[in-house]
């Protein structure tokens, strides 16, 4: 089968012929239809410092996918050939205290699909049935391909009660955009999205942001004044990994405000801890998705009319993967999809 492989410990990805994966007991084989390109895949392609310490070559990359089940292994009972599925890209150990308690998203020994083992940018993917999400309700195939980052957005956005609250989202990348759509859909009052990229801010307006703010020119304080917020934002969703964004968020939160932090800073940095203490701000780190509570919420949100169509801005054949990766790496748009059937 064809797969996108990190073959050599140097920048690049290569479309190669590799053996079809074998299906072990408790696993399913998926014929991949579409995949989404994530920042992780861009890191692996460019072979940056993180990728060099996280990845052993050769590796089939990718973890955002949708496909159809073509074979089920022994002992798989709840999934059938023909099921349309996406998958949880975090493979957990099943043995640690958190796993045994059903808190699989807190596993101490998580392995990433397409990072720590062969991934989804391929014609076929074998995956434990316990990592498979069956789309019981019909979902647009491109949206189904991005359930993984959509799950990051939902996990973050629904970490704290949102109904009637004023929400600040820093970073209008694909995940920030989806979080904005979710926050609005879930009943937030004002959803203010910040970024430094005008094209992404335009997308934020499309998904329903009350205000999309370029923090290179306008301050969050000004936006607050414009909206008549006298006491600050109730909830912050940090989606940029940028130190200035988190500092600005902390400074603009109400007393007792809550921050759900998904953005991954590349290094340590200082924040105003006295403000966090004296304003009694809660900060919660978010990693991945809750298995499978977040997935349930995602499906129901879509069933309830949540529209993610504006977030998908690039569609390419897997044969044009270089152009697709360049598109994603420019960082001007939303999600970029690779079609494995085309
Ligand atoms: P992205 O890099 O495409 O988007 C980040 C956005 O933040 C960009 O549009 C950038 O212009 C913007 N930005 C930069 N400086 C800013 C500032 N000062 N204020 C506001 N915005 C600013 O990323 P993405 O794919 O949407 O992912 C969002 C973040 O979440 C990234 O940091 C990523 O590494 C992280 N991530 C975390 C998890 C997790 O499980 N915790 C999973 C996936 C991604
Ligand atoms: Zn575990």
Tab-separated table of C-alpha atoms and ligand atoms in Angstrom:
chain	number	residue	atom	x	y	z
A	1	UNK	CA	0.000	0.000	0.000
A	2	UNK	CA	0.994	3.657	-0.365
A	3	UNK	CA	1.910	5.546	2.809
A	4	UNK	CA	3.554	8.849	3.745
A	5	UNK	CA	6.729	7.788	5.479
A	6	UNK	CA	9.398	9.560	7.492
A	7	UNK	CA	12.093	7.422	5.960
A	8	UNK	CA	15.234	9.265	6.880
A	9	UNK	CA	16.327	11.398	9.839
A	10	UNK	CA	16.283	14.608	7.776
A	11	UNK	CA	13.647	17.127	6.599
A	12	UNK	CA	11.002	15.673	4.271
A	13	UNK	CA	8.322	13.007	3.884
A	14	UNK	CA	8.158	10.385	1.193
A	15	UNK	CA	5.243	8.546	-0.435
A	16	UNK	CA	6.370	4.909	-0.312
A	17	UNK	CA	5.100	1.399	-0.888
A	18	UNK	CA	4.970	-0.340	2.485
A	19	UNK	CA	3.359	-3.639	3.602
A	20	UNK	CA	-0.305	-3.498	4.623
A	21	UNK	CA	-0.531	-3.665	8.420
A	22	UNK	CA	-1.495	-7.018	9.953
A	23	UNK	CA	-4.685	-7.102	12.032
A	24	UNK	CA	-4.088	-8.565	15.489
A	25	UNK	CA	-6.677	-9.754	18.008
A	26	UNK	CA	-8.830	-6.870	19.208
A	27	UNK	CA	-7.847	-4.699	16.245
A	28	UNK	CA	-9.606	-3.446	13.140
A	29	UNK	CA	-8.286	-2.653	9.664
A	30	UNK	CA	-9.450	0.645	8.219
A	31	UNK	CA	-9.365	1.687	4.571
A	32	UNK	CA	-8.416	5.344	4.978
A	33	UNK	CA	-10.513	7.871	3.023
A	34	UNK	CA	-9.363	11.296	4.217
A	35	UNK	CA	-6.762	12.573	6.673
A	36	UNK	CA	-6.123	15.953	8.288
A	37	UNK	CA	-2.707	17.568	8.561
A	38	UNK	CA	-1.769	18.576	12.114
A	39	UNK	CA	1.039	20.776	13.449
A	40	UNK	CA	2.647	17.544	14.704
A	41	UNK	CA	2.962	16.275	11.120
A	42	UNK	CA	4.555	19.588	10.100
A	43	UNK	CA	7.111	19.235	12.916
A	44	UNK	CA	7.945	15.715	11.739
A	45	UNK	CA	8.279	16.846	8.130
A	46	UNK	CA	10.572	19.774	9.000
A	47	UNK	CA	12.516	17.515	11.425
A	48	UNK	CA	12.777	20.104	14.201
A	49	UNK	CA	14.241	19.525	17.658
A	50	UNK	CA	11.015	18.062	19.038
A	51	UNK	CA	10.637	15.630	16.112
A	52	UNK	CA	14.256	14.495	16.392
A	53	UNK	CA	13.775	13.415	20.002
A	54	UNK	CA	10.217	12.038	19.577
A	55	UNK	CA	10.413	10.016	16.348
A	56	UNK	CA	12.316	6.883	15.285
A	57	UNK	CA	12.548	6.314	11.506
A	58	UNK	CA	11.075	4.748	9.470
A	59	UNK	CA	7.590	5.866	10.549
A	60	UNK	CA	4.235	6.193	8.773
A	61	UNK	CA	3.057	9.617	9.983
A	62	UNK	CA	-0.402	11.097	10.640
A	63	UNK	CA	-3.165	10.637	13.198
A	64	UNK	CA	-6.252	12.544	11.954
A	65	UNK	CA	-8.342	10.259	9.761
A	66	UNK	CA	-11.657	8.849	8.653
A	67	UNK	CA	-12.164	5.584	6.851
A	68	UNK	CA	-14.196	2.424	6.475
A	69	UNK	CA	-13.595	-0.795	8.396
A	70	UNK	CA	-12.584	-3.581	5.987
A	71	UNK	CA	-11.582	-6.290	8.462
A	72	UNK	CA	-12.062	-6.987	12.168
A	73	UNK	CA	-9.664	-9.056	14.273
A	74	UNK	CA	-10.543	-11.794	16.723
A	75	UNK	CA	-12.634	-10.700	19.753
A	76	UNK	CA	-13.902	-7.491	18.133
A	77	UNK	CA	-17.652	-7.467	18.707
A	78	UNK	CA	-18.944	-3.892	18.579
A	79	UNK	CA	-17.427	-2.861	15.240
A	80	UNK	CA	-18.329	-4.371	11.873
A	81	UNK	CA	-16.946	-4.378	8.344
A	82	UNK	CA	-18.399	-1.349	6.556
A	83	UNK	CA	-18.554	0.911	9.613
A	84	UNK	CA	-17.428	4.505	8.953
A	85	UNK	CA	-14.867	5.308	11.656
A	86	UNK	CA	-12.401	7.856	12.987
A	87	UNK	CA	-9.946	7.078	15.734
A	88	UNK	CA	-8.433	8.252	18.971
A	89	UNK	CA	-4.763	8.890	18.255
A	90	UNK	CA	-3.630	8.360	21.840
A	91	UNK	CA	-2.970	4.688	22.548
A	92	UNK	CA	-3.017	4.059	26.278
A	93	UNK	CA	-1.420	1.347	28.408
A	94	UNK	CA	-4.586	-0.004	30.044
A	95	UNK	CA	-2.604	-0.858	33.185
A	96	UNK	CA	-1.763	2.337	35.054
A	97	UNK	CA	-3.968	3.663	37.861
A	98	UNK	CA	-5.715	6.211	35.632
A	99	UNK	CA	-6.385	3.679	32.869
A	100	UNK	CA	-7.753	1.157	35.357
A	101	UNK	CA	-10.004	3.859	36.796
A	102	UNK	CA	-11.392	4.646	33.330
A	103	UNK	CA	-9.511	7.944	33.045
A	104	UNK	CA	-7.722	6.828	29.901
A	105	UNK	CA	-6.933	10.381	28.762
A	106	UNK	CA	-4.686	10.656	31.850
A	107	UNK	CA	-2.650	7.523	31.042
A	108	UNK	CA	0.999	7.804	32.110
A	109	UNK	CA	2.263	5.860	29.094
A	110	UNK	CA	0.356	7.300	26.126
A	111	UNK	CA	1.767	6.460	22.674
A	112	UNK	CA	0.860	8.747	19.781
A	113	UNK	CA	-0.388	7.343	16.499
A	114	UNK	CA	1.938	8.556	13.741
A	115	UNK	CA	4.536	9.593	16.337
A	116	UNK	CA	5.377	6.617	18.552
A	117	UNK	CA	3.964	4.014	16.132
A	118	UNK	CA	2.884	3.859	12.491
A	119	UNK	CA	0.034	6.226	11.724
A	120	UNK	CA	-2.844	7.071	9.443
A	121	UNK	CA	-1.364	8.739	6.341
A	122	UNK	CA	-1.678	5.499	4.424
A	123	UNK	CA	-4.196	3.530	2.414
A	124	UNK	CA	-4.760	1.182	5.365
A	125	UNK	CA	-4.455	1.548	9.124
A	126	UNK	CA	-4.693	-1.111	11.850
A	127	UNK	CA	-5.894	0.182	15.203
A	128	UNK	CA	-7.090	-1.335	18.508
A	129	UNK	CA	-10.886	-1.465	18.510
A	130	UNK	CA	-10.770	0.410	21.837
A	131	UNK	CA	-9.361	3.425	19.930
A	132	UNK	CA	-12.019	3.436	17.228
A	133	UNK	CA	-14.975	5.802	17.118
A	134	UNK	CA	-17.841	4.585	14.933
A	135	UNK	CA	-19.816	7.385	13.271
A	136	UNK	CA	-23.319	6.156	14.112
A	137	UNK	CA	-24.770	9.406	12.780
A	138	UNK	CA	-23.841	10.540	9.288
A	139	UNK	CA	-21.051	13.131	9.328
A	140	UNK	CA	-19.496	15.037	6.417
A	141	UNK	CA	-16.431	13.009	5.450
A	142	UNK	CA	-14.004	15.958	5.689
A	143	UNK	CA	-15.321	16.873	9.140
A	144	UNK	CA	-15.012	13.220	10.191
A	145	UNK	CA	-11.349	13.381	9.115
A	146	UNK	CA	-10.645	16.104	11.698
A	147	UNK	CA	-12.390	14.613	14.722
A	148	UNK	CA	-9.037	14.473	16.537
A	149	UNK	CA	-8.366	18.261	16.564
A	150	UNK	CA	-12.094	18.944	16.805
A	151	UNK	CA	-11.853	16.878	19.999
A	152	UNK	CA	-9.034	19.100	21.261
A	153	UNK	CA	-11.317	22.081	20.706
A	154	UNK	CA	-14.345	20.466	22.373
A	155	UNK	CA	-12.335	19.135	25.321
A	156	UNK	CA	-10.931	22.635	25.913
A	157	UNK	CA	-14.096	24.619	25.244
A	158	UNK	CA	-16.298	22.439	27.466
A	159	UNK	CA	-13.825	22.305	30.362
A	160	UNK	CA	-15.722	25.027	32.201
A	161	UNK	CA	-19.393	26.071	32.076
A	162	UNK	CA	-19.930	28.437	29.140
A	163	UNK	CA	-23.601	29.292	29.050
A	164	UNK	CA	-24.024	33.064	29.188
A	165	UNK	CA	-20.309	33.560	29.808
A	166	UNK	CA	-17.915	35.899	28.055
A	167	UNK	CA	-15.128	33.838	26.492
A	168	UNK	CA	-11.685	34.921	25.295
A	169	UNK	CA	-9.932	32.621	22.821
A	170	UNK	CA	-6.285	33.392	22.042
A	171	UNK	CA	-5.164	31.901	18.703
A	172	UNK	CA	-7.345	31.448	15.614
A	173	UNK	CA	-5.542	28.396	14.259
A	174	UNK	CA	-7.710	25.445	13.266
A	175	UNK	CA	-8.298	24.433	16.887
A	176	UNK	CA	-9.032	27.968	18.119
A	177	UNK	CA	-11.506	28.389	15.241
A	178	UNK	CA	-13.311	25.170	16.146
A	179	UNK	CA	-13.324	26.161	19.819
A	180	UNK	CA	-14.936	29.479	18.887
A	181	UNK	CA	-17.669	27.676	16.948
A	182	UNK	CA	-18.245	25.291	19.868
A	183	UNK	CA	-18.333	28.074	22.490
A	184	UNK	CA	-20.873	30.041	20.500
A	185	UNK	CA	-22.976	26.956	19.777
A	186	UNK	CA	-22.859	25.890	23.431
A	187	UNK	CA	-24.339	29.190	24.615
A	188	UNK	CA	-21.517	31.588	25.440
A	189	UNK	CA	-22.490	35.272	25.253
A	190	UNK	CA	-19.494	37.049	23.723
A	191	UNK	CA	-16.731	35.020	22.093
A	192	UNK	CA	-13.689	37.193	21.452
A	193	UNK	CA	-10.949	35.573	19.341
A	194	UNK	CA	-7.447	37.022	19.060
A	195	UNK	CA	-4.664	36.355	16.576
A	196	UNK	CA	-2.049	38.294	14.617
A	197	UNK	CA	-3.115	36.884	11.247
A	198	UNK	CA	-5.926	38.706	9.396
A	199	UNK	CA	-6.933	35.724	7.251
A	200	UNK	CA	-7.464	33.579	10.311
A	201	UNK	CA	-9.346	36.384	12.057
A	202	UNK	CA	-11.671	36.542	9.040
A	203	UNK	CA	-12.331	32.818	9.503
A	204	UNK	CA	-13.043	33.442	13.188
A	205	UNK	CA	-15.794	35.882	12.188
A	206	UNK	CA	-17.191	33.222	9.825
A	207	UNK	CA	-17.511	30.649	12.619
A	208	UNK	CA	-19.385	33.091	14.836
A	209	UNK	CA	-16.875	35.050	16.928
A	210	UNK	CA	-18.480	38.207	18.337
A	211	UNK	CA	-15.196	40.051	17.863
A	212	UNK	CA	-12.040	38.878	16.070
A	213	UNK	CA	-9.165	40.990	17.256
A	214	UNK	CA	-5.687	41.533	15.799
A	215	UNK	CA	-3.574	41.943	18.924
A	216	UNK	CA	-0.753	43.371	16.826
A	217	UNK	CA	-2.874	46.539	16.487
A	218	UNK	CA	-5.645	46.470	19.100
A	219	UNK	CA	-5.591	45.602	22.768
A	220	UNK	CA	-7.893	43.110	24.479
A	221	UNK	CA	-8.777	45.933	26.914
A	222	UNK	CA	-10.151	47.945	23.971
A	223	UNK	CA	-12.308	44.996	22.911
A	224	UNK	CA	-13.643	44.687	26.431
A	225	UNK	CA	-14.566	48.359	26.474
A	226	UNK	CA	-16.244	48.059	23.074
A	227	UNK	CA	-18.360	45.159	24.298
A	228	UNK	CA	-19.134	46.852	27.615
A	229	UNK	CA	-17.470	44.132	29.686
A	230	UNK	CA	-16.755	45.871	32.972
A	231	UNK	CA	-15.228	43.026	34.959
A	232	UNK	CA	-13.310	40.944	32.439
A	233	UNK	CA	-13.763	37.630	30.658
A	234	UNK	CA	-15.200	34.691	32.557
A	235	UNK	CA	-13.434	31.926	30.637
A	236	UNK	CA	-10.203	31.898	28.614
A	237	UNK	CA	-9.248	29.235	26.076
A	238	UNK	CA	-5.540	29.467	25.247
A	239	UNK	CA	-5.020	28.104	21.734
A	240	UNK	CA	-1.762	29.707	20.548
A	241	UNK	CA	1.066	28.514	22.801
A	242	UNK	CA	2.284	32.118	22.711
A	243	UNK	CA	3.543	33.654	26.008
A	244	UNK	CA	2.102	37.101	25.213
A	245	UNK	CA	-1.301	35.539	24.564
A	246	UNK	CA	-1.414	33.835	27.963
A	247	UNK	CA	-0.185	36.981	29.722
A	248	UNK	CA	-2.879	39.034	27.998
A	249	UNK	CA	-5.485	36.453	28.956
A	250	UNK	CA	-4.494	36.466	32.626
A	251	UNK	CA	-4.622	40.270	32.651
A	252	UNK	CA	-8.116	40.396	31.144
A	253	UNK	CA	-9.915	37.735	33.192
A	254	UNK	CA	-12.489	38.449	35.850
A	255	UNK	CA	-11.858	37.472	39.474
A	256	UNK	CA	-12.481	33.733	39.733
A	257	UNK	CA	-11.968	33.384	35.983
A	258	UNK	CA	-11.050	30.050	34.452
A	259	UNK	CA	-8.416	29.226	31.819
A	260	UNK	CA	-8.312	26.020	29.810
A	261	UNK	CA	-4.892	25.836	28.203
A	262	UNK	CA	-4.355	23.710	25.087
A	263	UNK	CA	-1.644	25.778	23.383
A	264	UNK	CA	1.786	24.201	23.811
A	265	UNK	CA	4.484	26.780	24.597
A	266	UNK	CA	7.864	25.840	23.146
A	267	UNK	CA	9.667	26.904	26.314
A	268	UNK	CA	9.194	28.116	29.882
A	269	UNK	CA	8.135	31.733	30.414
A	270	UNK	CA	7.049	34.046	33.197
A	271	UNK	CA	3.462	35.102	33.974
A	272	UNK	CA	1.930	37.371	36.630
A	273	UNK	CA	1.467	34.774	39.375
A	274	UNK	CA	0.366	37.388	41.924
A	275	UNK	CA	-2.565	38.261	39.654
A	276	UNK	CA	-3.447	34.550	39.320
A	277	UNK	CA	-3.380	34.117	43.096
A	278	UNK	CA	-5.172	37.306	44.085
A	279	UNK	CA	-7.821	37.013	41.380
A	280	UNK	CA	-8.204	33.300	42.215
A	281	UNK	CA	-7.832	32.224	38.609
A	282	UNK	CA	-8.025	28.511	37.788
A	283	UNK	CA	-5.728	27.172	35.040
A	284	UNK	CA	-6.384	23.707	33.622
A	285	UNK	CA	-3.997	22.028	31.166
A	286	UNK	CA	-5.667	20.132	28.334
A	287	UNK	CA	-4.083	17.250	26.468
A	288	UNK	CA	-5.908	15.314	23.772
A	289	UNK	CA	-9.500	14.266	24.247
A	290	UNK	CA	-11.428	12.454	26.951
A	291	UNK	CA	-11.975	8.904	25.781
A	292	UNK	CA	-14.688	8.762	24.757
A	293	UNK	CA	-16.735	11.428	26.479
A	294	UNK	CA	-15.336	14.174	24.221
A	295	UNK	CA	-16.123	12.045	21.149
A	296	UNK	CA	-19.690	11.663	22.286
A	297	UNK	CA	-19.973	15.441	22.726
A	298	UNK	CA	-18.481	16.033	19.257
A	299	UNK	CA	-21.018	13.807	17.563
A	300	UNK	CA	-23.918	15.381	19.423
A	301	UNK	CA	-22.721	18.929	18.701
A	302	UNK	CA	-22.666	18.147	14.967
A	303	UNK	CA	-26.044	16.469	15.187
A	304	UNK	CA	-27.297	19.658	16.845
A	305	UNK	CA	-26.200	21.774	13.867
A	306	UNK	CA	-22.673	22.900	14.747
A	307	UNK	CA	-21.122	23.951	11.422
A	308	UNK	CA	-17.388	23.334	10.936
A	309	UNK	CA	-17.416	23.794	7.159
A	310	UNK	CA	-15.632	27.212	7.244
A	311	UNK	CA	-12.737	25.657	9.178
A	312	UNK	CA	-11.714	23.375	6.288
A	313	UNK	CA	-9.835	25.525	3.764
A	314	UNK	CA	-7.606	23.098	1.848
A	315	UNK	CA	-8.333	19.820	0.045
A	316	UNK	CA	-5.654	17.855	-1.838
A	317	UNK	CA	-5.067	14.400	-3.274
A	318	UNK	CA	-2.532	12.445	-1.203
A	319	UNK	CA	-0.375	12.531	-4.363
A	320	UNK	CA	-0.096	16.315	-3.884
A	321	UNK	CA	0.956	15.992	-0.261
A	322	UNK	CA	3.873	18.418	-0.650
A	323	UNK	CA	1.525	21.221	-1.744
A	324	UNK	CA	-0.893	20.299	1.055
A	325	UNK	CA	1.846	20.394	3.692
A	326	UNK	CA	3.109	23.732	2.323
A	327	UNK	CA	-0.454	25.083	2.553
A	328	UNK	CA	-0.782	23.948	6.185
A	329	UNK	CA	2.695	25.247	7.073
A	330	UNK	CA	1.876	28.764	5.780
A	331	UNK	CA	-0.478	29.079	8.761
A	332	UNK	CA	-2.930	31.387	6.995
A	333	UNK	CA	-5.999	29.160	6.803
A	334	UNK	CA	-7.867	26.408	8.590
A	335	UNK	CA	-7.588	22.642	8.264
A	336	UNK	CA	-5.962	21.004	5.250
A	337	UNK	CA	-7.305	17.596	4.156
A	338	UNK	CA	-5.574	14.823	2.163
A	339	UNK	CA	-7.815	12.565	0.070
A	340	UNK	CA	-6.536	8.956	-0.034
A	341	UNK	CA	-9.214	7.765	-2.447
A	342	UNK	CA	-8.282	10.390	-5.071
B	1	LIG	P1	-1.642	26.988	15.067
B	1	LIG	O1	-0.199	27.119	15.321
B	1	LIG	O2	-2.120	26.741	13.677
B	1	LIG	O3	-2.413	28.283	15.623
B	1	LIG	C1	-1.900	29.121	16.596
B	1	LIG	C2	-2.346	30.524	16.253
B	1	LIG	O4	-1.937	31.397	17.307
B	1	LIG	C3	-1.756	31.071	14.949
B	1	LIG	O5	-2.778	31.458	14.050
B	1	LIG	C4	-0.923	32.275	15.409
B	1	LIG	O6	-0.925	33.335	14.472
B	1	LIG	C5	-1.658	32.646	16.702
B	1	LIG	N1	-0.896	33.536	17.597
B	1	LIG	C6	0.444	33.759	17.638
B	1	LIG	N2	0.718	34.708	18.554
B	1	LIG	C7	-0.455	35.092	19.112
B	1	LIG	C8	-0.808	36.027	20.127
B	1	LIG	N3	0.107	36.777	20.774
B	1	LIG	N4	-2.124	36.153	20.444
B	1	LIG	C9	-3.060	35.405	19.812
B	1	LIG	N5	-2.766	34.512	18.840
B	1	LIG	C10	-1.485	34.339	18.507
B	1	LIG	O7	-2.106	25.839	16.051
B	1	LIG	P2	-3.366	24.829	16.126
B	1	LIG	O8	-3.107	23.649	15.273
B	1	LIG	O9	-4.663	25.558	16.003
B	1	LIG	O10	-3.137	24.394	17.626
B	1	LIG	C11	-3.260	25.354	18.680
B	1	LIG	C12	-2.247	25.132	19.779
B	1	LIG	O11	-2.556	23.915	20.464
B	1	LIG	C13	-0.796	24.983	19.321
B	1	LIG	O12	0.047	25.588	20.314
B	1	LIG	C14	-0.585	23.470	19.323
B	1	LIG	O13	0.771	23.120	19.535
B	1	LIG	C15	-1.419	23.062	20.510
B	1	LIG	N6	-1.961	21.693	20.498
B	1	LIG	C16	-2.114	21.129	21.725
B	1	LIG	C17	-2.719	19.883	21.815
B	1	LIG	C18	-2.940	19.298	23.165
B	1	LIG	O14	-3.411	18.161	23.245
B	1	LIG	N7	-2.644	20.029	24.229
B	1	LIG	C19	-3.151	19.219	20.666
B	1	LIG	C20	-2.993	19.838	19.425
B	1	LIG	C21	-2.402	21.101	19.355
B	2	LIG	ZN1	-2.307	3.917	31.249
